Amino acid sequence: MGRVTVRRPVRMLSANGERRRPDSLAAEEPMELRVGGKPLAVTMRTPGNDIELAHGFLLTEGVIGSLEDVTTARYCDGVDDQGRNTYNVLDVALADGVAPPDAGVERNFYTTSSCGVCGKAALDAVKLKTRFDTAASGFAVTTEVLAGLPEALRARQKVFAQTGGLHAAALFAADGSLLVVREDVGRHNAVDKVLGWALLENRVPLGETGLLVSSRASFELVQKAAMAGIPLLAAVSAPSSLAVELAEDNGMTLIGFLRGDSMNLYTGDARVVSGTAG
């Protein structure tokens, strides 16, 4: 693998003149996901943690709900012009008794790095129903813990530090500890990777966990959190109107503009406790 970043020459212009130097870019490559040998979707992603990405995608699309629903996940077929495996085609085999993906899950062409629901084969397939009761979760977190999360996330964004071109997502506990951090050119892919990690660790449903994203809180990210049973989503930027509606429908807490000790609570504010823990 090893294609997380790519070095390219760049001509830099500024008020102080110009110079040439190599620059690190975030890698972006297509990954085709197959289920049982049948193509399901193509997503533009940063290579790495592809097994997690596949599991997270299938979880958030409602195809699987636990680790036992998958028997194998392996790279196949994809080769470059020299016959070398590109590691850009991944095939997942479902366990006996697990229904194959509904036709509505299929993408007409591909999922871009900026949109996780683009290309859905049917409009009624966009909104999914979670199998987990997010409203029943007693998960709560203090404002002090929330305030420290963005800085903790940035400290672990190693590829962003090199390129400035990746989104990040993290799962965190009530004490603010980050359980896992993943980066990707697509914010939805970063979320799928952390949720896939949780599934592979047998942690789903994630009723005692929050999700932090370095981007805005879109409808698709709220839906992904709900599909994994996550009761709280915090974003450093703004939410969309549909994201707020969906969070409210699922009894979730949605936090936007989380920057230092400032934040907006849009839904489920009872899970956010002012002050320090204890």
Short mmCIF file of C-alpha atoms in Angstrom, two decimals:
data_model
loop_
_atom_site.label_atom_id
_atom_site.label_comp_id
_atom_site.label_asym_id
_atom_site.label_seq_id
_atom_site.Cartn_x
_atom_site.Cartn_y
_atom_site.Cartn_z
CA MET A 1 0.00 0.00 0.00
CA GLY A 2 1.88 3.11 1.16
CA ARG A 3 0.00 5.56 -1.09
CA VAL A 4 -1.42 7.79 1.64
CA THR A 5 0.62 10.73 0.34
CA VAL A 6 2.15 11.56 -3.03
CA ARG A 7 5.11 13.90 -3.63
CA ARG A 8 4.78 16.39 -6.49
CA PRO A 9 6.87 19.40 -7.57
CA VAL A 10 5.28 22.78 -6.98
CA ARG A 11 6.12 26.37 -7.95
CA MET A 12 5.39 28.62 -4.96
CA LEU A 13 4.60 32.30 -5.56
CA SER A 14 4.40 34.93 -2.81
CA ALA A 15 5.14 38.58 -2.10
CA ASN A 16 8.70 37.51 -1.35
CA GLY A 17 9.22 36.00 -4.78
CA GLU A 18 9.01 32.42 -5.96
CA ARG A 19 10.69 29.08 -5.42
CA ARG A 20 10.26 25.48 -6.42
CA ARG A 21 10.08 22.57 -4.00
CA PRO A 22 8.41 19.17 -3.61
CA ASP A 23 5.00 19.14 -1.94
CA SER A 24 3.10 16.34 -0.21
CA LEU A 25 -0.42 15.71 -1.49
CA ALA A 26 -3.12 13.54 0.04
CA ALA A 27 -3.56 10.48 -2.16
CA GLU A 28 -6.98 9.95 -3.71
CA GLU A 29 -7.80 6.72 -5.53
CA PRO A 30 -10.99 4.85 -6.38
CA MET A 31 -11.95 1.75 -4.45
CA GLU A 32 -14.51 -0.65 -5.87
CA LEU A 33 -16.46 -2.53 -3.23
CA ARG A 34 -17.94 -5.86 -4.20
CA VAL A 35 -20.22 -8.10 -2.18
CA GLY A 36 -20.15 -11.76 -3.11
CA GLY A 37 -18.28 -10.90 -6.29
CA LYS A 38 -20.93 -8.39 -7.42
CA PRO A 39 -19.89 -4.72 -7.77
CA LEU A 40 -21.74 -2.58 -5.25
CA ALA A 41 -20.08 0.84 -5.13
CA VAL A 42 -17.02 2.83 -6.10
CA THR A 43 -15.78 5.47 -3.69
CA MET A 44 -12.94 7.96 -4.01
CA ARG A 45 -10.82 7.51 -0.89
CA THR A 46 -7.38 7.81 0.62
CA PRO A 47 -5.85 4.30 0.48
CA GLY A 48 -5.43 2.59 3.82
CA ASN A 49 -7.77 0.95 6.34
CA ASP A 50 -9.82 -0.32 3.40
CA ILE A 51 -11.15 -3.33 5.33
CA GLU A 52 -12.50 -0.93 7.95
CA LEU A 53 -13.93 1.28 5.23
CA ALA A 54 -15.80 -1.65 3.68
CA HIS A 55 -17.22 -2.85 7.00
CA GLY A 56 -18.22 0.69 8.00
CA PHE A 57 -19.89 1.32 4.66
CA LEU A 58 -21.92 -1.90 4.85
CA LEU A 59 -22.86 -1.13 8.46
CA THR A 60 -24.08 2.38 7.69
CA GLU A 61 -26.00 1.16 4.65
CA GLY A 62 -27.86 -1.34 6.83
CA VAL A 63 -26.41 -4.40 5.08
CA ILE A 64 -24.68 -5.74 8.21
CA GLY A 65 -25.07 -5.13 11.92
CA SER A 66 -22.27 -7.14 13.52
CA LEU A 67 -18.88 -8.65 12.83
CA GLU A 68 -20.46 -12.09 12.46
CA ASP A 69 -22.34 -10.91 9.37
CA VAL A 70 -19.10 -10.98 7.32
CA THR A 71 -17.01 -14.09 6.66
CA THR A 72 -14.16 -12.67 4.56
CA ALA A 73 -12.94 -9.43 3.02
CA ARG A 74 -10.11 -9.59 0.48
CA TYR A 75 -8.47 -7.61 -2.29
CA CYS A 76 -8.92 -8.96 -5.78
CA ASP A 77 -8.57 -8.33 -9.53
CA GLY A 78 -7.37 -4.73 -9.62
CA VAL A 79 -4.01 -4.52 -11.45
CA ASP A 80 -2.01 -1.71 -13.02
CA ASP A 81 -0.43 -1.68 -16.50
CA GLN A 82 2.46 -3.77 -15.17
CA GLY A 83 0.24 -6.44 -13.67
CA ARG A 84 0.74 -5.34 -10.06
CA ASN A 85 -2.18 -5.40 -7.62
CA THR A 86 -3.51 -1.86 -7.12
CA TYR A 87 -5.38 -2.83 -3.94
CA ASN A 88 -8.33 -0.85 -5.27
CA VAL A 89 -10.87 -3.68 -5.52
CA LEU A 90 -12.22 -5.25 -2.33
CA ASP A 91 -14.65 -8.17 -2.21
CA VAL A 92 -16.69 -8.93 0.92
CA ALA A 93 -18.41 -12.27 1.52
CA LEU A 94 -21.48 -12.19 3.75
CA ALA A 95 -22.27 -14.94 6.24
CA ASP A 96 -24.99 -17.45 5.54
CA GLY A 97 -28.42 -15.99 6.22
CA VAL A 98 -27.34 -12.36 5.75
CA ALA A 99 -29.40 -10.79 2.98
CA PRO A 100 -27.45 -9.27 0.09
CA PRO A 101 -27.58 -5.49 -0.34
CA ASP A 102 -30.88 -4.09 -1.50
CA ALA A 103 -30.88 -2.61 -4.99
CA GLY A 104 -31.25 0.85 -3.46
CA VAL A 105 -27.78 0.62 -1.93
CA GLU A 106 -26.15 0.44 -5.33
CA ARG A 107 -24.48 3.55 -6.71
CA ASN A 108 -25.20 4.43 -10.32
CA PHE A 109 -21.59 5.40 -10.91
CA TYR A 110 -19.36 6.40 -8.00
CA THR A 111 -19.32 8.16 -4.66
CA THR A 112 -17.19 11.29 -4.69
CA SER A 113 -14.82 12.18 -1.89
CA SER A 114 -17.20 14.94 -0.78
CA CYS A 115 -20.54 13.12 -0.87
CA GLY A 116 -21.45 9.81 0.69
CA VAL A 117 -24.98 9.54 -0.70
CA CYS A 118 -24.38 10.88 -4.21
CA GLY A 119 -25.41 8.50 -6.94
CA LYS A 120 -27.94 6.54 -4.91
CA ALA A 121 -29.97 4.34 -7.22
CA ALA A 122 -33.25 5.42 -5.60
CA LEU A 123 -34.21 8.52 -3.64
CA ASP A 124 -36.14 6.48 -1.07
CA ALA A 125 -32.89 4.63 -0.30
CA VAL A 126 -31.24 7.76 1.06
CA LYS A 127 -32.94 7.73 4.48
CA LEU A 128 -32.30 4.51 6.37
CA LYS A 129 -33.72 3.13 9.62
CA THR A 130 -31.22 2.15 12.29
CA ARG A 131 -31.51 -1.15 14.11
CA PHE A 132 -30.21 0.49 17.31
CA ASP A 133 -32.06 2.74 19.80
CA THR A 134 -29.91 5.85 19.99
CA ALA A 135 -32.53 7.74 21.98
CA ALA A 136 -32.25 5.30 24.89
CA SER A 137 -28.53 5.90 25.44
CA GLY A 138 -27.53 7.48 28.75
CA PHE A 139 -24.23 8.72 27.32
CA ALA A 140 -23.31 12.17 28.65
CA VAL A 141 -20.26 14.40 28.40
CA THR A 142 -19.12 17.64 30.00
CA THR A 143 -18.49 20.89 28.16
CA GLU A 144 -14.89 20.77 29.39
CA VAL A 145 -14.35 17.40 27.72
CA LEU A 146 -15.98 18.58 24.50
CA ALA A 147 -13.83 21.72 24.41
CA GLY A 148 -10.64 19.66 24.41
CA LEU A 149 -11.66 17.28 21.63
CA PRO A 150 -10.77 19.31 18.49
CA GLU A 151 -7.21 19.93 19.68
CA ALA A 152 -6.80 16.26 20.63
CA LEU A 153 -8.05 15.25 17.19
CA ARG A 154 -5.74 17.66 15.36
CA ALA A 155 -2.76 16.32 17.29
CA ARG A 156 -3.42 12.87 15.83
CA GLN A 157 -4.03 13.99 12.23
CA LYS A 158 -0.60 12.98 10.97
CA VAL A 159 -1.39 13.04 7.26
CA PHE A 160 -3.26 16.35 7.53
CA ALA A 161 -0.14 17.83 9.10
CA GLN A 162 1.80 16.86 5.97
CA THR A 163 -0.78 17.76 3.34
CA GLY A 164 -3.53 19.96 4.81
CA GLY A 165 -5.92 17.97 2.63
CA LEU A 166 -7.71 15.37 4.75
CA HIS A 167 -10.81 15.15 6.90
CA ALA A 168 -10.73 13.26 10.18
CA ALA A 169 -13.18 11.38 12.36
CA ALA A 170 -12.79 9.94 15.84
CA LEU A 171 -14.74 7.94 18.38
CA PHE A 172 -14.43 9.23 21.94
CA ALA A 173 -15.43 8.09 25.42
CA ALA A 174 -17.22 10.19 28.04
CA ASP A 175 -13.87 11.14 29.61
CA GLY A 176 -12.65 12.58 26.30
CA SER A 177 -10.21 9.80 25.43
CA LEU A 178 -10.03 9.15 21.68
CA LEU A 179 -10.63 5.48 20.96
CA VAL A 180 -9.69 5.65 17.28
CA VAL A 181 -8.85 8.33 14.69
CA ARG A 182 -8.99 7.92 10.92
CA GLU A 183 -8.26 10.35 8.07
CA ASP A 184 -9.51 10.43 4.49
CA VAL A 185 -10.11 12.82 1.60
CA GLY A 186 -13.81 12.07 2.10
CA ARG A 187 -15.42 12.96 5.41
CA HIS A 188 -17.90 10.11 5.00
CA ASN A 189 -15.02 7.68 4.34
CA ALA A 190 -13.25 8.82 7.51
CA VAL A 191 -16.44 8.07 9.45
CA ASP A 192 -16.89 4.69 7.75
CA LYS A 193 -13.31 3.79 8.70
CA VAL A 194 -13.80 4.51 12.41
CA LEU A 195 -17.12 2.69 12.42
CA GLY A 196 -15.56 -0.24 10.57
CA TRP A 197 -12.83 -0.32 13.21
CA ALA A 198 -15.48 -0.47 15.93
CA LEU A 199 -17.31 -3.27 14.13
CA LEU A 200 -14.10 -5.28 13.75
CA GLU A 201 -13.45 -4.74 17.47
CA ASN A 202 -16.98 -5.99 18.31
CA ARG A 203 -17.93 -2.62 19.84
CA VAL A 204 -21.13 -2.01 17.85
CA PRO A 205 -23.61 -0.71 18.90
CA LEU A 206 -21.73 2.35 20.13
CA GLY A 207 -24.26 3.59 22.66
CA GLU A 208 -21.60 4.82 25.11
CA THR A 209 -19.49 6.62 22.53
CA GLY A 210 -19.49 9.97 20.74
CA LEU A 211 -18.42 10.73 17.17
CA LEU A 212 -16.22 13.74 16.38
CA VAL A 213 -15.69 15.03 12.84
CA SER A 214 -13.36 17.74 11.55
CA SER A 215 -15.92 18.88 8.98
CA ARG A 216 -19.49 20.10 8.89
CA ALA A 217 -22.29 17.88 10.19
CA SER A 218 -24.20 16.75 7.12
CA PHE A 219 -27.25 14.51 6.84
CA GLU A 220 -25.12 11.56 5.76
CA LEU A 221 -22.83 11.79 8.79
CA VAL A 222 -25.75 11.93 11.23
CA GLN A 223 -27.25 8.92 9.49
CA LYS A 224 -23.99 6.98 9.69
CA ALA A 225 -23.75 7.72 13.42
CA ALA A 226 -27.33 6.57 13.94
CA MET A 227 -26.76 3.36 11.99
CA ALA A 228 -23.92 2.49 14.40
CA GLY A 229 -25.99 3.38 17.48
CA ILE A 230 -23.98 6.51 18.33
CA PRO A 231 -26.03 8.98 20.43
CA LEU A 232 -23.84 12.10 20.01
CA LEU A 233 -22.18 13.72 17.01
CA ALA A 234 -19.90 16.74 17.41
CA ALA A 235 -18.58 18.73 14.45
CA VAL A 236 -16.16 21.64 14.27
CA SER A 237 -18.29 23.30 11.60
CA ALA A 238 -21.96 23.87 10.83
CA PRO A 239 -24.76 21.32 10.56
CA SER A 240 -27.31 21.29 7.76
CA SER A 241 -31.04 21.64 8.41
CA LEU A 242 -31.68 18.02 7.43
CA ALA A 243 -28.90 16.84 9.72
CA VAL A 244 -30.59 18.58 12.66
CA GLU A 245 -33.96 17.07 11.74
CA LEU A 246 -32.54 13.58 11.46
CA ALA A 247 -30.66 13.87 14.76
CA GLU A 248 -33.87 15.00 16.46
CA ASP A 249 -35.86 12.14 14.91
CA ASN A 250 -33.33 9.64 16.28
CA GLY A 251 -33.06 11.16 19.74
CA MET A 252 -29.43 12.08 19.13
CA THR A 253 -27.32 14.96 20.39
CA LEU A 254 -25.93 17.16 17.62
CA ILE A 255 -23.21 19.72 18.33
CA GLY A 256 -21.85 22.16 15.78
CA PHE A 257 -19.18 24.88 15.71
CA LEU A 258 -17.18 23.06 18.39
CA ARG A 259 -14.22 25.41 18.72
CA GLY A 260 -12.49 25.72 22.06
CA ASP A 261 -15.00 26.39 24.82
CA SER A 262 -17.61 27.58 22.31
CA MET A 263 -20.21 25.26 20.78
CA ASN A 264 -23.80 25.18 19.54
CA LEU A 265 -26.15 22.49 20.84
CA TYR A 266 -28.83 21.81 18.24
CA THR A 267 -30.54 18.69 19.60
CA GLY A 268 -30.36 16.45 22.66
CA ASP A 269 -28.66 19.04 24.88
CA ALA A 270 -29.46 17.01 28.03
CA ARG A 271 -26.43 14.83 27.23
CA VAL A 272 -24.12 17.83 27.58
CA VAL A 273 -23.32 18.78 31.17
CA SER A 274 -21.90 22.21 31.95
CA GLY A 275 -18.63 22.33 33.87
CA THR A 276 -16.23 19.55 34.75
CA ALA A 277 -16.82 15.90 35.43
CA GLY A 278 -17.29 14.69 38.98
#
